[in-house]
Coordinates of C-alpha atoms in Angstrom, one line a residue:
X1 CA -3.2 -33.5 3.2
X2 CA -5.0 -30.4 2.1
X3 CA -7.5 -28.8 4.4
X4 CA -11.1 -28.4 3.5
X5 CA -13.4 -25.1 4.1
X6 CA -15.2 -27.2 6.9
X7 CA -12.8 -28.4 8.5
X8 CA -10.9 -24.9 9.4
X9 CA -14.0 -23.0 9.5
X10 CA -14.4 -25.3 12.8
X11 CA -11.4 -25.3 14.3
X12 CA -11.9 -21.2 14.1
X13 CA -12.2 -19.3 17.5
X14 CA -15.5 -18.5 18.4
X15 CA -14.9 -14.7 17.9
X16 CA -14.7 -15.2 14.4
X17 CA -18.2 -16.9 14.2
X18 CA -19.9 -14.7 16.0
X19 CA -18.5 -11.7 13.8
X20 CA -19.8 -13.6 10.7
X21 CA -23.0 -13.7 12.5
X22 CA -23.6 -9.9 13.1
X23 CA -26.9 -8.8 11.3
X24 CA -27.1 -5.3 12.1
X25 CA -26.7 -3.3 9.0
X26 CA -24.2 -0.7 8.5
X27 CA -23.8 2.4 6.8
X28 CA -21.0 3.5 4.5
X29 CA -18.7 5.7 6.3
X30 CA -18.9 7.2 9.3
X31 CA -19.1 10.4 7.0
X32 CA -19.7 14.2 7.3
X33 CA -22.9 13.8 4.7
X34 CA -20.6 14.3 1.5
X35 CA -21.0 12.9 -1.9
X36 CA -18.5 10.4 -2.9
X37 CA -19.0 11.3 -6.6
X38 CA -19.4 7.5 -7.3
X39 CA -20.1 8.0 -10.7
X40 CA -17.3 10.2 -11.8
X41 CA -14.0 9.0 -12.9
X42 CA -10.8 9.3 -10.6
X43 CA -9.5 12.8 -11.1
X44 CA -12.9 14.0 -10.2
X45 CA -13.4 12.0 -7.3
X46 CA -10.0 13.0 -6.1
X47 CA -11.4 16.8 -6.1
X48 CA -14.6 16.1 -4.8
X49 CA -15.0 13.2 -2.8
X50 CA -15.2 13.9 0.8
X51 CA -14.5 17.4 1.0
X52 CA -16.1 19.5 3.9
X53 CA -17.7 22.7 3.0
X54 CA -18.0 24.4 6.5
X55 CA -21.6 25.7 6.2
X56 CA -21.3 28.2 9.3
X57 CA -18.4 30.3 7.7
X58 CA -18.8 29.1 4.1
X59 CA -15.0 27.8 3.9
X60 CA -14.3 26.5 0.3
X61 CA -12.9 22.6 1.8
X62 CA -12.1 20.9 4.8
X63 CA -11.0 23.1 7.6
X64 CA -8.2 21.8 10.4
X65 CA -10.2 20.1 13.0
X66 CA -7.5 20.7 15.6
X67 CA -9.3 19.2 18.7
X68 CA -8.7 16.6 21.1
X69 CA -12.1 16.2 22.2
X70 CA -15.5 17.4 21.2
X71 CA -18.6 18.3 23.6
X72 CA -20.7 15.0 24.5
X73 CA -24.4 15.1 24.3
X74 CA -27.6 12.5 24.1
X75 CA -26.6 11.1 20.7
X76 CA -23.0 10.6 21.9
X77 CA -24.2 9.2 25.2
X78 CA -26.5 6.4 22.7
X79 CA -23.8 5.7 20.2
X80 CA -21.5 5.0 23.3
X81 CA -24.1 2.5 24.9
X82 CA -25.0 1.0 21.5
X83 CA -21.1 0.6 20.3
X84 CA -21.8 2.8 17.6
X85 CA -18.9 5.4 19.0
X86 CA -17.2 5.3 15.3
X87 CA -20.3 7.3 13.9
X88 CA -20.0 10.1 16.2
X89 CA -17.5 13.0 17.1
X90 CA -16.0 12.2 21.1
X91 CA -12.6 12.2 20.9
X92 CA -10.5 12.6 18.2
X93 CA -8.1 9.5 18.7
X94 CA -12.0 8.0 18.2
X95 CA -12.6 10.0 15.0
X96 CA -12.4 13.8 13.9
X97 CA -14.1 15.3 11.0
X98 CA -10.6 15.9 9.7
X99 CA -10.3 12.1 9.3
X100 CA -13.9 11.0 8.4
X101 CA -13.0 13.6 5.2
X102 CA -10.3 12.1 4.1
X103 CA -11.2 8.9 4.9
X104 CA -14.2 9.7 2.6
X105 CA -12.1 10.6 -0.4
X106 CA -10.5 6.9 0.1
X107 CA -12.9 5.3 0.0
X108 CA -14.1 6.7 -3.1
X109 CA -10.7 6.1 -4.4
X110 CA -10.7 2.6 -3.0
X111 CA -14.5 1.4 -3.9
X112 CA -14.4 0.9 -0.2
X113 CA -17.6 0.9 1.9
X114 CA -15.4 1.9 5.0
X115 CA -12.0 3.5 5.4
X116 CA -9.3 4.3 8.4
X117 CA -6.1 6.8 8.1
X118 CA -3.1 5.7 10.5
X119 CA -0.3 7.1 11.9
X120 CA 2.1 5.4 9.9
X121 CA 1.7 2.7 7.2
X122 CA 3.0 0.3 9.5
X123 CA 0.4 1.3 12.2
X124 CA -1.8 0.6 9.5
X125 CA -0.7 -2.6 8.9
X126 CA -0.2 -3.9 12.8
X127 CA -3.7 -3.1 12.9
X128 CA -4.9 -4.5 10.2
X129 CA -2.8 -7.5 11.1
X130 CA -3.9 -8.3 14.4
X131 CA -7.3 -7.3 14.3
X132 CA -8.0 -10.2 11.4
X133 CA -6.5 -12.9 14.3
X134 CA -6.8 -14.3 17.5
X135 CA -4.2 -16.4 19.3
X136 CA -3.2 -19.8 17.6
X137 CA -3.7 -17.8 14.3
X138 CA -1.1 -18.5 11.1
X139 CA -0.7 -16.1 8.1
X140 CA 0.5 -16.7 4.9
X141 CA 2.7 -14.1 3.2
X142 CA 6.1 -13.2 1.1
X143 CA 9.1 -13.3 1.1
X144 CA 8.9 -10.6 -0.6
X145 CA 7.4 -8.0 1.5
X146 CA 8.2 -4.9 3.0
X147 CA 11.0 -5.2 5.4
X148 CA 8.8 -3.3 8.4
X149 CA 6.2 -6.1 7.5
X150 CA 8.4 -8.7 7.4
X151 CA 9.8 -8.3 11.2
X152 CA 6.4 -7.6 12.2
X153 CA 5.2 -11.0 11.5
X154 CA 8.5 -13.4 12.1
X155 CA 9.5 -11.3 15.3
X156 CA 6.1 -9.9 16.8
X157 CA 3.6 -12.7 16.2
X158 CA 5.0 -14.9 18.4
X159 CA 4.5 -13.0 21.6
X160 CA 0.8 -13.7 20.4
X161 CA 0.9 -17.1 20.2
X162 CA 0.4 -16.4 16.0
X163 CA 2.3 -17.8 13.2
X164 CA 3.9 -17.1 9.8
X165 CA 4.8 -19.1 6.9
X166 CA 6.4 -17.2 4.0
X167 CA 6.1 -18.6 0.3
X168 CA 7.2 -17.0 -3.7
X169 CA 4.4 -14.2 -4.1
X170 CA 3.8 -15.6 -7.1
X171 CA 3.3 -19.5 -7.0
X172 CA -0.1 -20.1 -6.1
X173 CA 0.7 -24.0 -5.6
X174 CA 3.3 -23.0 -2.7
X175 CA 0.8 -20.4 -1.6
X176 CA -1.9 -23.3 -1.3
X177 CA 0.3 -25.6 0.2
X178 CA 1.3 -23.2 3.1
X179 CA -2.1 -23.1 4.3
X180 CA -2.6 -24.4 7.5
X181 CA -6.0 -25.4 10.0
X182 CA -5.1 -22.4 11.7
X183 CA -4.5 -20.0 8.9
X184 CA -6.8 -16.9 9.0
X185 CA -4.6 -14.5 6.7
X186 CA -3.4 -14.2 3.1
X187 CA -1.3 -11.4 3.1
X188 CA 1.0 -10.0 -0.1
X189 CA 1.7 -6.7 -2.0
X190 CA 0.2 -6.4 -5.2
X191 CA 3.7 -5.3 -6.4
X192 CA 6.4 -6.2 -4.7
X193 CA 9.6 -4.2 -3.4
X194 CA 12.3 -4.3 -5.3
X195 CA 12.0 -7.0 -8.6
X196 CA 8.2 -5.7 -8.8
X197 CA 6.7 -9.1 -9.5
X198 CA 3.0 -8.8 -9.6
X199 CA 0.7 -11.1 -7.1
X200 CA -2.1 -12.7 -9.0
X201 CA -4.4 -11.1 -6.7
X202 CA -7.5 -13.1 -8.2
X203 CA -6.1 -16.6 -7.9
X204 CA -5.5 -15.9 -4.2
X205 CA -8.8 -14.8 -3.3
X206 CA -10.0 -18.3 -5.3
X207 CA -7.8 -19.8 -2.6
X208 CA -9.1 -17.5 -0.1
X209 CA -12.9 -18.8 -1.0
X210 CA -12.2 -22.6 -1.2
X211 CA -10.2 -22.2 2.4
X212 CA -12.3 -19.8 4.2
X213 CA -9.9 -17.0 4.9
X214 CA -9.5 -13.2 4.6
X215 CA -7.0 -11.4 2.2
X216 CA -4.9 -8.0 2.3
X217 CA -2.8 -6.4 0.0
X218 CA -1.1 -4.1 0.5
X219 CA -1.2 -2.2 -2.3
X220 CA 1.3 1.0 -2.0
X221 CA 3.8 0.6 -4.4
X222 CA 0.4 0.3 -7.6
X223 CA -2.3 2.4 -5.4
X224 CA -6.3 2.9 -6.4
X225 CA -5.1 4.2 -9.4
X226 CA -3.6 1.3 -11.1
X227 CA -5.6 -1.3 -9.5
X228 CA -8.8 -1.5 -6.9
X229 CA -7.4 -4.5 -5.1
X230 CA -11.6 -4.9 -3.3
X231 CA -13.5 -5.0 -6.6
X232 CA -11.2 -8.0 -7.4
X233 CA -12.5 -9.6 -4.3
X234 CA -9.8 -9.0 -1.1
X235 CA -11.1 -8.3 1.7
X236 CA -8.9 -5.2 3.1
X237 CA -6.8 -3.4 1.5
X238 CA -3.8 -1.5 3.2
X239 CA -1.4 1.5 1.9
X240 CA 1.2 3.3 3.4
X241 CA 0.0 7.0 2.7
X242 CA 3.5 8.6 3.2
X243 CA 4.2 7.5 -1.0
X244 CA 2.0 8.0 -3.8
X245 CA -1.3 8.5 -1.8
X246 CA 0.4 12.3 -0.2
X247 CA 3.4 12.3 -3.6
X248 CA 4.9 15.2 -2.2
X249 CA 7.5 13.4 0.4
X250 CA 6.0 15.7 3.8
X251 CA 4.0 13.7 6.0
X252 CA 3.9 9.9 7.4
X253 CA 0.4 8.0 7.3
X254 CA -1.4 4.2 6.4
X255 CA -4.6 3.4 5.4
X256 CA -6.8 0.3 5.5
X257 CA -9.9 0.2 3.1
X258 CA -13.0 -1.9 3.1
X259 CA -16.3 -2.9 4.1
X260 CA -17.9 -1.4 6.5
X261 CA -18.3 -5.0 8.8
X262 CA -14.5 -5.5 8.3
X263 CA -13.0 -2.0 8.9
X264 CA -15.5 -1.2 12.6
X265 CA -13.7 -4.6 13.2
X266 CA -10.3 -3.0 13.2
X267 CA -11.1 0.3 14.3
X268 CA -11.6 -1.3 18.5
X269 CA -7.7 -2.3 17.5
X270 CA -6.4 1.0 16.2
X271 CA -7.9 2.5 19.4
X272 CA -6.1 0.6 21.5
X273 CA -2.9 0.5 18.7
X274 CA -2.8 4.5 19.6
X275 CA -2.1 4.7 15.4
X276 CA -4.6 7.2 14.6
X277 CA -4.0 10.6 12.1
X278 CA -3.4 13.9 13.6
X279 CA -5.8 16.3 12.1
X280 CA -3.3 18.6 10.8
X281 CA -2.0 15.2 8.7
X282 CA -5.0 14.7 7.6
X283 CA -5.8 18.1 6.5
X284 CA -2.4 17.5 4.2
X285 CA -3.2 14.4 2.6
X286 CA -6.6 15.4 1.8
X287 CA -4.9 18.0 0.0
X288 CA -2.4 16.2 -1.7
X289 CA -5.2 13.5 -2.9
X290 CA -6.9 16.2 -5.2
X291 CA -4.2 16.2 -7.5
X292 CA -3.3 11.5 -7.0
X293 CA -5.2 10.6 -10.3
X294 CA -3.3 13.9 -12.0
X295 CA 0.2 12.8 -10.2
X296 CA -0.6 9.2 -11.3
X297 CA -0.7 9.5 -14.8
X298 CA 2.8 11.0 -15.1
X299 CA 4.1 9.2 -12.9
X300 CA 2.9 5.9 -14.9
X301 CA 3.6 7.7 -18.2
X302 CA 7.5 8.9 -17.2
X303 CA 8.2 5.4 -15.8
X304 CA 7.3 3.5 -19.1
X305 CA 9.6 5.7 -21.0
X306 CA 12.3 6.1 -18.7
X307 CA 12.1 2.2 -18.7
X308 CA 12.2 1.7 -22.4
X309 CA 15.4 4.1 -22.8
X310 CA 16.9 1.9 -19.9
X311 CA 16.1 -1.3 -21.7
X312 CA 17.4 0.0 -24.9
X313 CA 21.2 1.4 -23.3
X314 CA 24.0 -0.6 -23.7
X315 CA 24.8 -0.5 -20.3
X316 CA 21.9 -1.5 -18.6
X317 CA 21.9 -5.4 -17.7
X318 CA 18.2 -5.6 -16.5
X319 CA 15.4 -3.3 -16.1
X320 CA 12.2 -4.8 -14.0
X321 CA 9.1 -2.8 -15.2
X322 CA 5.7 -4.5 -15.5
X323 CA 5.0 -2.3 -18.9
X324 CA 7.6 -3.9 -20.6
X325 CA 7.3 -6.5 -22.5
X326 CA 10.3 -8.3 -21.6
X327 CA 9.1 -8.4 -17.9
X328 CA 7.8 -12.2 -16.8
X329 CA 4.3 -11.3 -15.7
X330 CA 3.2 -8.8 -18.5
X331 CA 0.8 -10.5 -20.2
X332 CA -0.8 -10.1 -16.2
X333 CA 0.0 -6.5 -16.3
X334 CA -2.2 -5.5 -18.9
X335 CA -4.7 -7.8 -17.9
X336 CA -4.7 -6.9 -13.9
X337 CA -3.4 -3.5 -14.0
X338 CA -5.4 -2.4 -17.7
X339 CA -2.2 -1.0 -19.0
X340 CA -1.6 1.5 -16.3
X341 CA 1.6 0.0 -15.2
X342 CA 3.4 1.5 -12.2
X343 CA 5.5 4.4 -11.3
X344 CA 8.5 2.2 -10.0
X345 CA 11.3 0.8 -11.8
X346 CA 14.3 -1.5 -11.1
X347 CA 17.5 -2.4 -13.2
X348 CA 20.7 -3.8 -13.3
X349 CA 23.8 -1.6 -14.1
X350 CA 27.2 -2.9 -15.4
X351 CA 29.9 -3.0 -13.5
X352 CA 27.6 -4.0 -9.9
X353 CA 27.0 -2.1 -7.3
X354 CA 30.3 0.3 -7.8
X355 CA 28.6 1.7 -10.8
X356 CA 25.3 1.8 -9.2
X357 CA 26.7 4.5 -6.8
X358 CA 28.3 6.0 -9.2
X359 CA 25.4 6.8 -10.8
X360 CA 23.1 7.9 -7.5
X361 CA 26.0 10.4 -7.4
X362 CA 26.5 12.0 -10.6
X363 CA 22.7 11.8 -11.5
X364 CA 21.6 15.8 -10.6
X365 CA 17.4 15.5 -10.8
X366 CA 16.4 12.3 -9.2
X367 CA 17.2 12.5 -5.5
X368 CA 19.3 9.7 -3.3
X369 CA 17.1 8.8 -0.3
X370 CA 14.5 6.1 0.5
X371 CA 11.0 6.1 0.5
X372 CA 9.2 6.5 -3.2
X373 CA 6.2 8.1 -4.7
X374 CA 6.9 11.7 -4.9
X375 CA 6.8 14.3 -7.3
X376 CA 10.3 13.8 -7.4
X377 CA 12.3 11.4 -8.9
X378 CA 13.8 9.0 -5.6
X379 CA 16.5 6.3 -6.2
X380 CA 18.4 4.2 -3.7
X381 CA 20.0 1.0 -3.9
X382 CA 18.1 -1.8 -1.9
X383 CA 21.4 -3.7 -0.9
X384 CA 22.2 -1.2 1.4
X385 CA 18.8 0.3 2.2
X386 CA 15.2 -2.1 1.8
X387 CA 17.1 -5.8 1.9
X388 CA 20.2 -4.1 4.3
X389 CA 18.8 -6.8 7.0
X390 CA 19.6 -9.7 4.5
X391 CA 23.1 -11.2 4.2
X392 CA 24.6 -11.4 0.7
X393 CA 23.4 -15.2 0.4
X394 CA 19.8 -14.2 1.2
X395 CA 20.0 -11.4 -0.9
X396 CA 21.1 -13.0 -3.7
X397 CA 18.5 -16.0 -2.9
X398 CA 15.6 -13.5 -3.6
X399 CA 17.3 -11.8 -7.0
X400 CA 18.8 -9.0 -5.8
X401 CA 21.8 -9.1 -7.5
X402 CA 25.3 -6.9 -7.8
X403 CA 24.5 -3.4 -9.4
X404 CA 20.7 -3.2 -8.8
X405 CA 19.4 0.0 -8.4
X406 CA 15.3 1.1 -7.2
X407 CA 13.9 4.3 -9.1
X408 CA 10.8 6.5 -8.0
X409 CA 10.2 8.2 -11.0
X410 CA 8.4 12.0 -10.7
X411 CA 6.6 14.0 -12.4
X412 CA 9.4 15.4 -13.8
X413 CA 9.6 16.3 -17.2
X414 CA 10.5 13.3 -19.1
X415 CA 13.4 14.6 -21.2
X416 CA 14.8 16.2 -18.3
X417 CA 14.7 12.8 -16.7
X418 CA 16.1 10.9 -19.7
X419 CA 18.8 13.5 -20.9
X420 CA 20.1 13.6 -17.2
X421 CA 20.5 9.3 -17.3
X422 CA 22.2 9.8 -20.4
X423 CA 24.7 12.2 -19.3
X424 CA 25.7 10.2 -16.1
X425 CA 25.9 7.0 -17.7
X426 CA 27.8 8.8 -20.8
X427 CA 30.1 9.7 -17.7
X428 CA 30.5 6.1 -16.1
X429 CA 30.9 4.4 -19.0
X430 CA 33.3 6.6 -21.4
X431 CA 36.5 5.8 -18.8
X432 CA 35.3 2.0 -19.3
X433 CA 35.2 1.1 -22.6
X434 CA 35.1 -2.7 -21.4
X435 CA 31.4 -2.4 -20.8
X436 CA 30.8 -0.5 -23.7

């Protein structure tokens, strides 16, 4: 029988009520006093937002705050006392002002009252994770998912005494019926990893409001750019920096976004997580951000023609690209994402996954490794790299079939990109005129 609000909402533990109790009022932040350029459009606020101007030396953006700790005084001494020890400089595990800049900038990015930056994305998500729940917890999620996510919750929350049922990210009746007394979490990607099926991010949080629970995305693979998972009602939203967010494949990082309430609530559990940014990290992806709305539009722009040309060859089974019409959900693309599709693509070659290599290997611009969202073109093969944990049967069981092949496309230019597919699969496919 399905559960009402009221009846979960008193089964919760009672460090949930008296979190939703709170009344002291926050501020956005913790910031340095910088404008967030809320009324300028993304490119903008990717420059601006957050930025330090050192007034002592008059140093044009952020300096390197490379410091473990900072000198304590009265106001430290009350913020400590009070447990307002986010809002002022004491250690930099704590907070550093090259954090609470680029935290600044994503926020902006995000529409997000409150922002942290992580060590890792998966730091990022841990912590967002586990300080949402309390033991006896359940959590509804994908199948789907990142693979690091994944293990966390079926292996790890356990040792809490938490639970994880896992449903289709995309049928909201399983979704619904997953949900338990207990549950505390909805947690999905807005676009998943590899058959990018889009999550109807607004009829979760519908569910999330008539059930009384909190919902994350993780939204790395689409980013602020493509969609603002928070002004569509989720309560946190998560990324794993080291892709799109940085785009130039040399440093690892997460973030978590949202209000201010939610994100001091996680921050206790980063602390103690030991996921924070190094300053030097930070200093980077602040830096890489200035140019995310510039990276984003070629990214999206290259992967909608690099998908059309695959759609249209011969030789190409499958592609999976949200900006084409011929994917399932893109009537929701245009609607959820505005038209700004993705950077990502996925097809299916002929002749399976003996082709597929063949082509990693005689491609010469986009790159064979893992990870995605760089200014260069990255392709792998998820058989053997994201799903490698699944057996064939469970492989199979979630679509990813012989021959399928993940591309990052970069910034690149686009007829370099298109003319070097051509030649490769010219290549592969001229000594097999059966798939011709």
């Amino acid at each position: 029988m399905k559960k009402s609000y009221q009846g979960i909402e008193q089964k919760r533990a009672h460090g949930d009520v008296w979190f939703n109790d709170l009344k002291r009022k926050r501020s956005q932040g913790p910031t340095l006093s910088t404008n967030r350029y809320e009324n300028y459009k993304e490119s903008t606020k990717s420059i601006h937002a957050g930025q330090y101007d050192d007034p002592t030396t008059g140093a044009l953006g952020t300096p390197i705050f490379q410091c473990s700790t900072f000198y304590l005084n009265e106001s430290s001494y009350e913020a400590i006392e009070e447990g307002r020890g986010r809002d002022e400089m004491i250690y930099t595990r704590y907070g550093n002002p090259s954090q609470w800049s680029v935290q600044e900038k994503l926020s902006a990015l995000e529409n997000a009252e409150s922002s942290i930056v992580f060590s890792s994305g998966m730091a990022a998500i841990s912590t967002a994770i586990l300080g949402m729940l309390d033991k006896g917890s359940h959590v509804v999620s994908s199948r789907d998912i990142y693979g690091g996510t994944y293990n966390f919750l079926y292996e790890d929350l356990d040792k809490y005494g938490m639970s994880v049922t896992f449903t289709s990210p995309t049928d909201i009746e399983e979704i619904e019926a997953a949900i338990q007394d207990n549950t505390k979490i909805l947690y999905f990607e807005s676009l998943t990893n590899p058959l990018l099926k889009i999550v109807p991010i607004e009829a979760i949080v519908a569910l999330s409001k008539k059930y009384g629970l909190r919902v994350i995305i993780d939204n790395t693979f689409l980013t602020p750019y493509n969609v603002k998972p928070l002004d569509l009602g989720v309560d946190l939203v998560v990324n794993s920096a080291t892709k799109y967010l940085n785009g130039h494949s040399d440093l690892i990082g997460g973030t978590v976004s949202g209000s201010r309430k939610l994100v001091d609530r996680l921050w206790p559990q980063m602390l103690k997580n030991g996921g924070s940014m190094d300053p030097h990290v930070c200093f980077l992806l602040e830096r890489s951000l200035k140019t995310f709305a510039l990276r984003m539009r070629t990214h999206n722009s290259n992967a909608l023609e690099l998908a059309t040309y695959l759609e249209n060859h011969p030789n190409i089974k499958k592609v999976y690209y949200p900006g084409l019409a011929s994917h399932d959900q893109h009537a929701l693309a245009k609607t959820q994402l505005k038209g700004k599709n993705s950077g990502m693509i996925s097809f299916e070659i002929k002749g399976g996954d003996k082709n597929a290599h063949s082509l990693l290997k005689l491609l010469k611009l986009p790159k064979e490794a893992t990870s995605l969202g760089g200014v260069e073109s990255l392709i792998s093969l998820p058989y053997n790299t994201s799903q490698a944990s699944l057996t064939k049967e469970q492989q199979k069981a979630i679509g990813i079939n012989d021959g399928l092949i993940r591309l990052s496309v970069g910034v690149e230019d686009i007829e370099d990109l298109t003319s070097d597919f051509e030649q490769a699969l010219h290549y592969i496919f001229k000594k097999q005129p059966n798939y011709a």
